[in-house]
Amino acid sequence: MEYIFAAIKTVLIFVAVINLVPLLIWLERKGAAYIQDRRGPNRANILGIRLGGLIHSLSDVVKLLTKEDIIPPYVNKPFYLLAPMISMFVATITVAVVPFADPILINGKEFLLQVADLDAGLLYVFAASSLGVYGIMLAGWAANNKYSLLGGLRSAAQMVSYEMSLGLAVVGVFLLTGSFKLSEIVAFQGANPFHWNILLQPLGFFLFVTSIFAETNRLPFDLPEGESEIVAGYHVEYSSMKFALFFMAEYAHIVVGSCIIVTLFLGGWHFPFLTRDWIWNHTTMLIHLFWIVLAILSVAGGTWLVWQYKPHKYNDLRDYETLVFGVPGIIVGGSLLMTWLLFHTVVPLEIPTPDWVRQAMVTALQLGTFVGKVLFVCFVFIWVRWTLPRFRYDQVMRLGWKMMLPLALANIFITAGMILIFR
Amino acid sequence: MEPIVFYILAAITVVTALLMVTRTSPISSAVWLIACFFAFAGLFVLLEAHFIAVIQVLLYAGAIMVLFVFVIMLLNLRPEELKTRAIRFQTVLGGIFVLYLVFLLPLSLFRSGKLLFPEVLPQFGYVQGIAEMIFTKYLVPFEVTSVLLLVAIVGSVIMGKRKL
């Protein structure tokens, strides 16, 4: 039974991470577009429905799956095939130790909302992320191409350099918490935002986020790709789904890195100022609140969409997209509002709140908070990418070894000294 | 269940180690060595030593082997550039001597009659157990090892860069 639960959790979390990837690609395109004062993808549609460009991601998937899969004759075939698999595998296994919400109590049994609460939790994260470089290095080497090799070499040097500050930046967090377990680090931070590690360890936070950027090979650290200098770096020779695996691995890395940042520094699944007990005791009020907010939001959103309707804008089915979403929005929101008023004034109805409803409320709120925070950090990744230019190679090395490493060491000393004095 | 897993992991360890030694391409050797480290980590997990297993992957597979592969790629060694291995008299003699030692050591230990592997504490392989051992009972060897590593680093820098 235990094994079945573990397997189900593993599959669910894997599917969740994989499904966030197209969403992130969409977010990246739209974010890039709005930062550069453009509209972003808005053409791909199914029967006129574009979902603000989300359909474009779907068409991308179909395109990548159906493209011709070319394996150049001069590559080292075993490693060429192995490299994308390693990339994707490593990017997704890290998420196994991240707690998504408080453990659920069912009949006195604890049910963890994380795949494994390892004793060496965070070390597992580092171990897994340190393997990510093999995918890139082997891809660069196996392709037998100068540009690929350069990309692979750059990636290796960069990863090794930034792993040091990545590991040292969180030592302060360990010193404060006294544990490697991610669940205990989250529990230590609590619901009060002024006790989250971002405020207790501001320097550690910045060092960690910068190192995560370097580890995920995102701009300003995307030297292994470096389109303007070495074409596309390590994945020049890859096509079709093999390229897509690298592409997905990059975004999976962002999701996983955001999960780790949220867990370590942004209070994990804690909703600011709302403790678990408070949610448990005020479930009725929260249900009312959700009901009203949902109703008002869908009415407002629907009205806005209907407002946007202009006949003969495209002269095809796309004209009616705003109506297709706007009118049901208004109807659903209005009926929600009416039922709430009906139950509140004419027929007073007590909402029954047995334990499982309260538990579901707590878990839903915590999960929602966690996902919200993760998406926000993901957006920060995208935001930075389209704001900062790429570093030069010597700048990357100087930043890593001469600035971040001493700062991380200083952070450890200061934190340890403070703990020694004030505890 | 446990013996089956052990034998599978042990078999993987031995096979990958053999493959590592016999490959001609340096990169394949390195990759098989990484696979070998993983099987090793599995063996440590089987011994309830989670911390050591994770450290094994983190340091050996994740850091040291990355540097190895990096250097191999940087030098771009081709299989044909390496000398062919020929079995010589010294090799055979050395092999026989090693086998002799391998049998001699356990034999002498068993003959001494002491309890070879004392019972460990239940939390032995976890972070806390190891930290307590390192920072209390084995503090001096631990510090000496770290100084030794520092000496090695300084030495290699001086060897590599005569003119700084």
Coordinates of C-alpha atoms in Angstrom, one line a residue:
Chain A
M1 CA 0.0 0.0 0.0
E2 CA 2.8 2.4 0.9
Y3 CA 4.6 1.7 -2.3
I4 CA 1.4 2.3 -4.3
F5 CA 0.9 5.7 -2.6
A6 CA 4.6 6.5 -3.3
A7 CA 4.2 5.6 -6.9
I8 CA 1.0 7.6 -7.3
K9 CA 2.7 10.7 -5.7
T10 CA 5.8 10.3 -7.9
V11 CA 3.7 10.2 -11.1
L12 CA 1.5 13.1 -10.0
I13 CA 4.3 15.4 -9.1
F14 CA 6.2 14.4 -12.3
V15 CA 3.1 15.2 -14.4
A16 CA 2.6 18.5 -12.6
V17 CA 6.1 19.6 -13.3
I18 CA 5.9 18.5 -17.0
N19 CA 2.6 20.3 -17.4
L20 CA 4.0 23.5 -16.0
V21 CA 6.5 23.5 -18.9
P22 CA 4.2 24.6 -21.7
L23 CA 2.6 27.1 -19.4
L24 CA 6.0 28.6 -18.7
I25 CA 6.9 28.7 -22.3
W26 CA 3.7 30.7 -22.9
L27 CA 4.5 32.9 -20.0
E28 CA 8.0 33.5 -21.4
R29 CA 6.8 34.4 -24.8
K30 CA 4.1 36.8 -23.4
G31 CA 6.5 38.2 -20.8
A32 CA 9.1 38.8 -23.5
A33 CA 6.6 40.4 -25.7
Y34 CA 5.2 42.8 -23.2
I35 CA 8.7 43.7 -22.0
Q36 CA 9.7 44.5 -25.6
D37 CA 6.4 46.3 -26.2
R38 CA 4.9 43.6 -28.6
R39 CA 1.8 41.5 -28.4
G40 CA 3.4 38.0 -28.4
P41 CA 1.9 34.8 -29.9
N42 CA -1.7 35.4 -30.9
R43 CA -2.3 33.6 -34.2
A44 CA -2.6 29.9 -33.5
N45 CA -6.2 28.9 -32.8
I46 CA -8.6 26.1 -32.6
L47 CA -12.0 27.2 -34.0
G48 CA -11.1 30.7 -33.2
I49 CA -10.2 30.1 -29.6
R50 CA -6.6 31.3 -28.8
L51 CA -6.7 31.5 -25.0
G52 CA -4.3 34.5 -25.3
G53 CA -1.6 32.5 -27.1
L54 CA -1.8 29.3 -25.0
I55 CA -2.9 27.3 -28.1
H56 CA 0.5 28.2 -29.6
S57 CA 2.2 26.0 -27.0
L58 CA 0.0 23.1 -28.1
S59 CA 0.9 23.6 -31.8
D60 CA 4.6 23.7 -30.7
V61 CA 4.2 20.3 -29.1
V62 CA 2.7 18.9 -32.3
K63 CA 5.4 20.5 -34.4
L64 CA 8.2 19.1 -32.3
L65 CA 6.8 15.6 -32.2
T66 CA 6.2 15.4 -35.9
K67 CA 9.4 16.9 -37.1
E68 CA 12.1 14.8 -38.8
D69 CA 14.5 13.3 -36.3
I70 CA 18.0 13.7 -37.7
I71 CA 20.9 11.9 -36.2
P72 CA 24.1 13.2 -37.9
P73 CA 26.4 10.4 -39.1
Y74 CA 29.5 11.7 -37.3
V75 CA 28.1 11.8 -33.8
N76 CA 29.0 9.4 -31.0
K77 CA 25.7 7.7 -31.0
P78 CA 25.3 6.2 -27.5
F79 CA 26.2 9.5 -25.8
Y80 CA 24.3 11.5 -28.3
L81 CA 21.1 9.6 -27.4
L82 CA 21.9 9.5 -23.7
A83 CA 22.5 13.2 -23.2
P84 CA 18.9 14.6 -23.6
M85 CA 17.6 11.8 -21.4
I86 CA 20.0 12.7 -18.6
S87 CA 19.1 16.3 -18.9
M88 CA 15.4 15.7 -18.5
F89 CA 15.8 13.0 -15.8
V90 CA 18.0 15.1 -13.6
A91 CA 15.8 18.2 -14.0
T92 CA 12.7 16.4 -12.7
I93 CA 14.0 14.1 -9.9
T94 CA 15.0 17.1 -7.8
V95 CA 11.4 17.9 -7.0
A96 CA 11.0 14.6 -5.0
V97 CA 12.0 16.2 -1.7
V98 CA 10.0 19.4 -2.0
P99 CA 7.0 19.5 0.5
F100 CA 3.9 21.0 -1.2
A101 CA 1.7 21.3 1.9
D102 CA 1.4 20.3 5.5
P103 CA 1.0 16.5 6.0
I104 CA -2.6 15.4 5.8
L105 CA -4.0 13.6 8.8
I106 CA -6.4 10.7 7.8
N107 CA -7.7 8.7 10.7
G108 CA -4.6 9.6 12.7
K109 CA -2.3 8.6 9.9
E110 CA 0.1 11.2 8.5
F111 CA 0.1 11.5 4.7
L112 CA 3.0 13.5 3.5
L113 CA 2.5 15.7 0.5
Q114 CA 6.0 15.1 -0.8
V115 CA 7.6 12.1 -2.3
A116 CA 10.3 11.5 0.3
D117 CA 11.2 13.5 3.4
L118 CA 14.9 12.5 3.3
D119 CA 17.1 13.1 6.3
A120 CA 19.7 14.6 3.9
G121 CA 17.0 16.5 2.0
L122 CA 18.8 19.5 0.7
L123 CA 22.0 17.6 0.0
Y124 CA 19.9 15.4 -2.2
V125 CA 18.9 18.5 -4.1
F126 CA 22.5 19.5 -4.6
A127 CA 23.5 16.0 -5.6
A128 CA 20.8 15.9 -8.2
S129 CA 21.4 19.3 -9.6
S130 CA 25.2 18.7 -9.8
L131 CA 24.4 15.8 -12.2
G132 CA 22.6 18.1 -14.6
V133 CA 25.8 19.2 -16.1
Y134 CA 26.5 15.7 -17.6
G135 CA 23.5 16.1 -20.0
I136 CA 25.0 19.3 -21.4
M137 CA 28.6 18.1 -21.4
L138 CA 27.9 14.8 -23.1
A139 CA 25.7 16.5 -25.6
G140 CA 28.4 18.9 -26.4
W141 CA 31.1 16.3 -26.7
A142 CA 29.1 13.6 -28.5
A143 CA 28.0 15.9 -31.3
N144 CA 31.6 16.2 -32.6
N145 CA 31.1 19.8 -33.4
K146 CA 33.4 22.7 -32.3
Y147 CA 30.5 24.9 -31.2
S148 CA 28.9 22.1 -29.3
L149 CA 32.2 21.3 -27.5
L150 CA 32.7 24.9 -26.6
G151 CA 29.2 25.0 -25.1
G152 CA 29.8 21.8 -23.2
L153 CA 33.1 23.1 -21.8
R154 CA 31.6 26.5 -20.8
S155 CA 28.7 24.7 -19.1
A156 CA 31.1 22.5 -17.1
A157 CA 33.3 25.3 -15.9
Q158 CA 30.2 27.4 -15.0
M159 CA 28.5 24.7 -13.1
V160 CA 31.5 23.7 -11.1
S161 CA 32.2 27.4 -10.2
Y162 CA 28.6 28.2 -9.1
E163 CA 28.0 25.0 -7.3
M164 CA 30.3 26.3 -4.6
S165 CA 28.4 29.4 -3.9
L166 CA 25.1 27.5 -4.3
G167 CA 26.1 25.1 -1.5
L168 CA 27.7 27.8 0.7
A169 CA 24.8 30.2 0.4
V170 CA 22.4 28.0 2.2
V171 CA 24.7 27.1 5.1
G172 CA 23.2 30.1 6.9
V173 CA 19.8 28.5 6.5
F174 CA 21.1 25.2 7.9
L175 CA 22.7 27.0 10.9
L176 CA 19.3 28.7 11.7
T177 CA 17.2 25.6 11.3
G178 CA 19.6 23.0 12.5
S179 CA 18.4 20.5 9.9
F180 CA 18.7 19.4 6.3
K181 CA 15.1 18.3 6.1
L182 CA 13.1 20.6 3.8
S183 CA 9.9 20.0 5.9
E184 CA 11.7 21.3 9.0
I185 CA 13.1 24.3 7.2
V186 CA 9.6 25.2 6.1
A187 CA 8.2 24.6 9.6
F188 CA 11.0 26.8 11.1
Q189 CA 10.0 29.7 8.9
G190 CA 6.4 29.6 10.0
A191 CA 3.5 31.8 8.8
N192 CA 4.9 35.1 9.8
P193 CA 6.6 36.7 6.7
F194 CA 9.0 38.6 8.9
H195 CA 10.5 35.2 10.0
W196 CA 11.0 33.9 6.5
N197 CA 14.6 33.2 5.5
I198 CA 14.6 35.9 2.8
L199 CA 14.6 38.5 5.7
L200 CA 16.8 36.4 8.0
Q201 CA 19.3 35.6 5.3
P202 CA 19.0 38.4 2.7
L203 CA 22.6 37.9 1.4
G204 CA 22.2 34.1 1.3
F205 CA 19.0 34.6 -0.7
F206 CA 20.6 36.7 -3.4
L207 CA 23.6 34.5 -3.6
F208 CA 21.4 31.4 -3.9
V209 CA 19.1 32.9 -6.5
T210 CA 22.1 34.0 -8.6
S211 CA 23.7 30.6 -8.4
I212 CA 20.4 29.0 -9.4
F213 CA 20.3 31.2 -12.4
A214 CA 23.8 30.0 -13.3
E215 CA 22.8 26.4 -12.7
T216 CA 19.7 26.6 -14.9
N217 CA 21.8 28.2 -17.7
R218 CA 19.4 31.1 -17.9
L219 CA 20.4 34.5 -19.0
P220 CA 22.5 36.4 -17.9
F221 CA 24.4 33.0 -17.5
D222 CA 23.4 31.3 -20.7
L223 CA 26.9 31.0 -22.1
P224 CA 26.6 27.3 -22.9
E225 CA 24.0 28.3 -25.4
G226 CA 25.3 31.7 -26.5
E227 CA 23.4 32.0 -29.8
S228 CA 25.4 35.0 -30.9
E229 CA 28.8 33.4 -30.4
I230 CA 28.5 29.6 -30.7
V231 CA 25.2 29.2 -32.6
A232 CA 23.3 27.3 -30.0
G233 CA 26.0 25.7 -28.0
Y234 CA 25.5 22.2 -26.8
H235 CA 22.3 21.4 -28.7
V236 CA 23.3 22.6 -32.2
E237 CA 23.2 19.1 -33.6
Y238 CA 19.9 18.1 -32.0
S239 CA 16.6 18.1 -33.8
S240 CA 12.9 17.3 -33.2
M241 CA 12.0 15.7 -29.9
K242 CA 15.6 15.4 -28.7
F243 CA 16.0 19.1 -28.9
A244 CA 12.6 19.4 -27.3
L245 CA 13.9 17.4 -24.3
F246 CA 16.6 19.9 -23.7
F247 CA 14.1 22.7 -24.1
M248 CA 11.8 21.1 -21.6
A249 CA 14.6 20.3 -19.3
E250 CA 15.5 24.0 -19.1
Y251 CA 12.0 24.9 -18.1
A252 CA 11.7 22.0 -15.7
H253 CA 14.9 23.2 -14.2
I254 CA 13.3 26.6 -13.7
V255 CA 10.2 25.1 -12.1
V256 CA 12.3 22.9 -9.8
G257 CA 14.7 25.8 -8.9
S258 CA 11.7 28.0 -8.1
C259 CA 10.3 25.3 -5.8
I260 CA 13.6 25.1 -3.9
I261 CA 13.8 28.9 -3.6
V262 CA 10.3 29.1 -2.3
T263 CA 10.8 26.3 0.1
L264 CA 14.1 27.6 1.5
F265 CA 13.6 31.3 1.5
L266 CA 10.0 32.3 0.9
G267 CA 8.3 30.3 3.6
G268 CA 7.3 27.3 1.6
W269 CA 3.6 26.6 1.6
H270 CA 2.8 29.1 4.4
F271 CA 0.2 31.6 3.6
P272 CA 1.4 35.0 5.0
F273 CA 0.0 35.5 8.5
L274 CA -2.5 32.6 8.3
T275 CA -1.4 29.6 10.4
R276 CA -2.8 26.1 9.9
D277 CA -4.9 26.3 13.1
W278 CA -6.4 29.6 12.0
I279 CA -7.5 28.2 8.7
W280 CA -8.8 25.2 10.4
N281 CA -11.0 27.3 12.8
H282 CA -12.2 29.8 10.2
T283 CA -13.1 27.5 7.4
T284 CA -16.7 28.8 7.1
M285 CA -15.6 32.4 6.7
L286 CA -13.0 31.4 4.1
I287 CA -15.6 29.5 2.1
H288 CA -17.8 32.5 2.1
L289 CA -14.9 34.7 1.1
F290 CA -13.8 32.4 -1.8
W291 CA -17.4 32.3 -3.0
I292 CA -17.8 36.0 -3.2
V293 CA -14.3 36.7 -4.6
L294 CA -14.8 34.1 -7.3
A295 CA -18.2 35.5 -8.2
I296 CA -17.0 39.1 -8.4
L297 CA -13.8 38.1 -10.3
S298 CA -15.7 36.1 -12.9
V299 CA -18.3 38.9 -13.4
A300 CA -15.6 41.5 -13.7
G301 CA -13.5 39.4 -16.1
G302 CA -16.6 38.4 -18.2
T303 CA -17.6 42.1 -18.5
W304 CA -14.2 43.1 -19.5
L305 CA -14.0 40.4 -22.2
V306 CA -17.5 41.3 -23.5
W307 CA -16.3 45.0 -23.6
Q308 CA -13.4 43.9 -25.8
Y309 CA -15.8 42.4 -28.4
K310 CA -15.5 44.3 -31.7
P311 CA -17.4 42.9 -34.7
H312 CA -15.5 42.5 -38.0
K313 CA -12.1 42.8 -36.3
Y314 CA -10.7 39.7 -38.0
N315 CA -13.8 38.7 -40.0
D316 CA -13.5 35.1 -38.9
L317 CA -14.2 32.9 -35.9
R318 CA -11.6 34.7 -33.8
D319 CA -14.1 37.6 -33.5
Y320 CA -16.3 35.6 -31.2
E321 CA -13.6 34.4 -28.8
T322 CA -14.2 37.2 -26.3
L323 CA -17.9 36.4 -26.2
V324 CA -17.3 32.6 -25.8
F325 CA -15.4 33.3 -22.6
G326 CA -17.0 36.5 -21.5
V327 CA -20.7 35.5 -21.5
P328 CA -20.4 32.3 -19.5
G329 CA -18.1 34.2 -17.1
I330 CA -20.8 36.7 -16.4
I331 CA -23.5 34.0 -16.1
V332 CA -21.5 31.8 -13.7
G333 CA -20.4 34.7 -11.6
G334 CA -23.9 36.2 -11.5
S335 CA -25.4 32.9 -10.5
L336 CA -22.8 32.4 -7.8
L337 CA -23.5 35.8 -6.4
M338 CA -27.3 35.2 -6.5
T339 CA -27.0 31.9 -4.7
W340 CA -24.8 33.4 -2.1
L341 CA -27.3 36.2 -1.5
L342 CA -30.2 33.7 -1.5
F343 CA -28.6 31.5 1.1
H344 CA -27.4 34.4 3.1
T345 CA -30.7 36.5 3.4
V346 CA -33.8 34.5 2.4
V347 CA -32.9 30.9 3.4
P348 CA -30.2 31.0 6.0
L349 CA -28.0 27.9 5.4
E350 CA -25.3 26.7 7.7
I351 CA -22.4 25.3 5.7
P352 CA -21.5 22.0 7.3
T353 CA -17.8 21.8 8.1
P354 CA -16.7 18.3 9.1
D355 CA -13.0 17.6 9.6
W356 CA -12.4 16.5 6.1
V357 CA -13.8 19.8 4.7
R358 CA -11.5 21.8 7.0
Q359 CA -8.5 19.5 6.1
A360 CA -9.3 20.0 2.4
M361 CA -9.5 23.7 2.9
V362 CA -6.1 23.8 4.7
T363 CA -4.4 21.7 2.0
A364 CA -6.0 23.5 -0.9
L365 CA -5.0 26.9 0.5
Q366 CA -1.4 25.7 1.2
L367 CA -1.1 24.1 -2.2
G368 CA -2.5 27.2 -3.9
T369 CA -0.1 29.4 -1.9
F370 CA 2.9 27.2 -2.9
V371 CA 2.0 27.1 -6.6
G372 CA 1.4 30.9 -6.6
K373 CA 4.8 31.6 -5.0
V374 CA 6.5 29.2 -7.5
L375 CA 4.8 30.8 -10.4
F376 CA 5.9 34.2 -9.2
V377 CA 9.5 33.1 -8.8
C378 CA 9.3 31.5 -12.3
F379 CA 8.1 34.9 -13.6
V380 CA 11.1 36.5 -12.0
F381 CA 13.3 34.1 -14.0
I382 CA 11.6 35.3 -17.2
W383 CA 11.7 38.9 -16.1
V384 CA 15.5 38.8 -15.5
R385 CA 16.1 37.0 -18.8
W386 CA 14.5 39.8 -20.8
T387 CA 16.0 42.6 -18.8
L388 CA 19.7 41.8 -18.4
P389 CA 22.2 41.2 -21.2
R390 CA 24.5 38.1 -21.3
F391 CA 27.8 38.2 -19.3
R392 CA 31.1 37.8 -20.9
Y393 CA 32.9 34.5 -20.0
D394 CA 35.6 36.1 -17.9
Q395 CA 33.0 38.2 -16.1
V396 CA 31.1 35.0 -15.2
M397 CA 34.2 33.4 -13.7
R398 CA 35.2 36.6 -11.8
L399 CA 31.7 37.0 -10.4
G400 CA 31.6 33.3 -9.3
W401 CA 35.1 33.0 -7.7
K402 CA 36.1 36.5 -6.6
M403 CA 32.8 37.9 -5.5
M404 CA 30.1 35.3 -4.7
L405 CA 32.4 32.8 -3.0
P406 CA 33.9 35.3 -0.5
L407 CA 30.5 36.8 0.1
A408 CA 29.0 33.4 0.8
L409 CA 31.8 32.6 3.2
A410 CA 31.3 35.9 5.0
N411 CA 27.6 35.2 5.2
I412 CA 28.4 31.9 7.0
F413 CA 30.7 33.6 9.5
I414 CA 28.3 36.5 10.2
T415 CA 25.3 34.1 10.7
A416 CA 27.3 31.8 12.9
G417 CA 28.5 34.7 15.0
M418 CA 25.0 36.1 15.4
I419 CA 23.7 32.7 16.5
L420 CA 26.5 32.4 19.0
I421 CA 25.8 35.9 20.4
F422 CA 22.0 35.9 20.5
R423 CA 21.2 32.3 21.4
Chain B
M1 CA 14.2 -8.4 -0.6
E2 CA 17.4 -6.8 0.7
P3 CA 19.8 -9.5 -0.5
I4 CA 18.3 -9.4 -4.0
V5 CA 18.8 -5.7 -4.2
F6 CA 22.3 -6.0 -2.8
Y7 CA 23.3 -8.6 -5.4
I8 CA 21.9 -6.6 -8.2
L9 CA 23.7 -3.5 -7.0
A10 CA 26.9 -5.4 -6.4
A11 CA 26.7 -6.9 -9.9
I12 CA 26.2 -3.5 -11.4
T13 CA 29.2 -2.1 -9.5
V14 CA 31.5 -4.9 -10.6
V15 CA 30.4 -4.8 -14.2
T16 CA 30.6 -1.1 -14.6
A17 CA 34.0 -1.0 -12.9
L18 CA 35.2 -3.6 -15.3
L19 CA 33.8 -1.7 -18.2
M20 CA 35.5 1.4 -16.9
V21 CA 38.9 -0.3 -17.0
T22 CA 38.5 -1.9 -20.3
R23 CA 37.1 1.0 -22.5
T24 CA 39.6 2.6 -24.8
S25 CA 37.8 5.9 -25.1
P26 CA 38.5 8.1 -22.0
I27 CA 35.0 9.6 -22.0
S28 CA 33.3 6.2 -22.0
S29 CA 35.6 5.2 -19.1
A30 CA 34.5 8.3 -17.2
V31 CA 30.8 7.7 -17.8
W32 CA 31.1 4.0 -16.7
L33 CA 32.9 5.2 -13.5
I34 CA 30.0 7.6 -12.8
A35 CA 27.6 4.7 -13.2
C36 CA 29.7 2.7 -10.8
F37 CA 29.5 5.5 -8.2
F38 CA 25.7 5.4 -8.5
A39 CA 25.6 1.7 -7.8
F40 CA 27.9 2.4 -4.8
A41 CA 25.5 5.0 -3.5
G42 CA 22.8 2.4 -3.8
L43 CA 24.9 0.1 -1.7
F44 CA 25.3 2.8 1.0
V45 CA 21.6 3.4 1.0
L46 CA 21.1 -0.3 1.6
L47 CA 23.4 0.0 4.6
E48 CA 21.2 2.8 6.0
A49 CA 23.9 5.3 5.4
H50 CA 21.8 7.9 3.5
F51 CA 24.1 10.7 4.2
I52 CA 27.2 9.0 2.8
A53 CA 25.2 7.9 -0.2
V54 CA 24.1 11.4 -1.0
I55 CA 27.7 12.7 -0.4
Q56 CA 29.0 10.0 -2.7
V57 CA 26.8 11.2 -5.6
L58 CA 27.3 14.9 -4.8
L59 CA 31.1 14.9 -4.5
Y60 CA 32.3 12.0 -6.6
A61 CA 29.7 11.8 -9.4
G62 CA 28.7 15.5 -9.3
A63 CA 32.0 17.4 -8.7
I64 CA 35.1 15.3 -9.2
M65 CA 34.0 13.4 -12.2
V66 CA 32.7 16.7 -13.8
L67 CA 36.3 17.9 -13.5
F68 CA 37.6 14.7 -15.0
V69 CA 35.3 14.8 -18.0
F70 CA 36.1 18.5 -18.3
V71 CA 39.8 17.8 -18.6
I72 CA 39.3 14.9 -21.0
M73 CA 37.2 17.1 -23.2
L74 CA 39.6 20.0 -23.0
L75 CA 42.5 17.9 -24.0
N76 CA 40.3 16.0 -26.4
L77 CA 42.0 12.7 -26.0
R78 CA 41.5 10.2 -28.7
P79 CA 41.6 6.5 -28.0
E80 CA 44.4 6.0 -30.5
E81 CA 46.6 8.6 -28.8
L82 CA 46.8 6.5 -25.7
K83 CA 49.5 3.8 -25.4
T84 CA 48.2 0.3 -26.0
R85 CA 48.3 -1.7 -22.8
A86 CA 50.6 -4.7 -22.9
I87 CA 50.8 -7.3 -20.1
R88 CA 54.3 -7.2 -18.8
F89 CA 56.2 -9.2 -16.2
Q90 CA 55.9 -6.4 -13.6
T91 CA 52.1 -6.3 -14.0
V92 CA 51.8 -10.0 -13.4
L93 CA 54.1 -9.9 -10.4
G94 CA 52.2 -6.9 -9.0
G95 CA 48.9 -8.6 -9.5
I96 CA 50.0 -11.7 -7.7
F97 CA 51.3 -9.6 -4.8
V98 CA 48.0 -7.7 -4.5
L99 CA 46.0 -11.0 -4.4
Y100 CA 48.3 -12.2 -1.7
L101 CA 47.6 -9.1 0.4
V102 CA 43.9 -9.3 -0.3
F103 CA 43.8 -12.8 1.3
L104 CA 46.3 -12.0 4.0
L105 CA 44.6 -9.0 5.5
P106 CA 41.2 -10.6 6.3
L107 CA 42.9 -13.8 7.4
S108 CA 45.0 -12.0 10.0
L109 CA 42.0 -9.9 11.2
F110 CA 39.9 -13.0 11.7
R111 CA 42.7 -14.8 13.5
S112 CA 43.0 -12.0 16.0
G113 CA 39.6 -12.9 17.3
K114 CA 38.4 -9.4 17.9
L115 CA 34.9 -8.3 17.0
L116 CA 35.6 -6.9 13.6
F117 CA 32.5 -4.7 13.1
P118 CA 31.1 -3.4 16.4
E119 CA 27.4 -2.7 16.5
V120 CA 26.6 0.8 15.3
L121 CA 24.0 3.2 16.7
P122 CA 20.6 3.2 15.0
Q123 CA 21.1 6.8 13.7
F124 CA 24.6 6.1 12.5
G125 CA 24.3 6.8 8.8
Y126 CA 22.2 9.9 9.2
V127 CA 23.5 13.5 9.3
Q128 CA 23.4 13.9 13.1
G129 CA 25.1 10.6 13.8
I130 CA 28.0 11.4 11.4
A131 CA 28.3 15.0 12.6
E132 CA 28.6 13.8 16.2
M133 CA 31.3 11.3 15.3
I134 CA 33.2 13.8 13.2
F135 CA 33.1 16.7 15.6
T136 CA 33.8 14.7 18.8
K137 CA 35.5 11.4 18.6
Y138 CA 37.3 11.8 15.2
L139 CA 37.9 15.5 15.3
V140 CA 41.6 15.4 15.0
P141 CA 41.8 13.0 12.0
F142 CA 39.1 15.0 10.4
E143 CA 41.0 18.3 10.8
V144 CA 44.2 16.6 9.7
T145 CA 42.6 15.4 6.6
S146 CA 41.3 18.8 5.7
V147 CA 44.8 20.3 6.3
L148 CA 46.2 17.6 4.1
L149 CA 43.8 18.5 1.3
L150 CA 44.7 22.1 1.7
V151 CA 48.4 21.2 1.3
A152 CA 47.5 19.2 -1.8
I153 CA 45.6 22.1 -3.3
V154 CA 48.4 24.6 -2.6
G155 CA 51.0 22.1 -4.0
S156 CA 49.1 21.5 -7.2
V157 CA 48.7 25.3 -7.7
I158 CA 52.4 25.8 -7.3
M159 CA 53.2 22.9 -9.6
G160 CA 50.8 24.1 -12.2
K161 CA 51.8 27.8 -12.1
R162 CA 55.5 28.3 -11.4
K163 CA 55.4 31.9 -12.2
L164 CA 52.4 33.6 -10.5

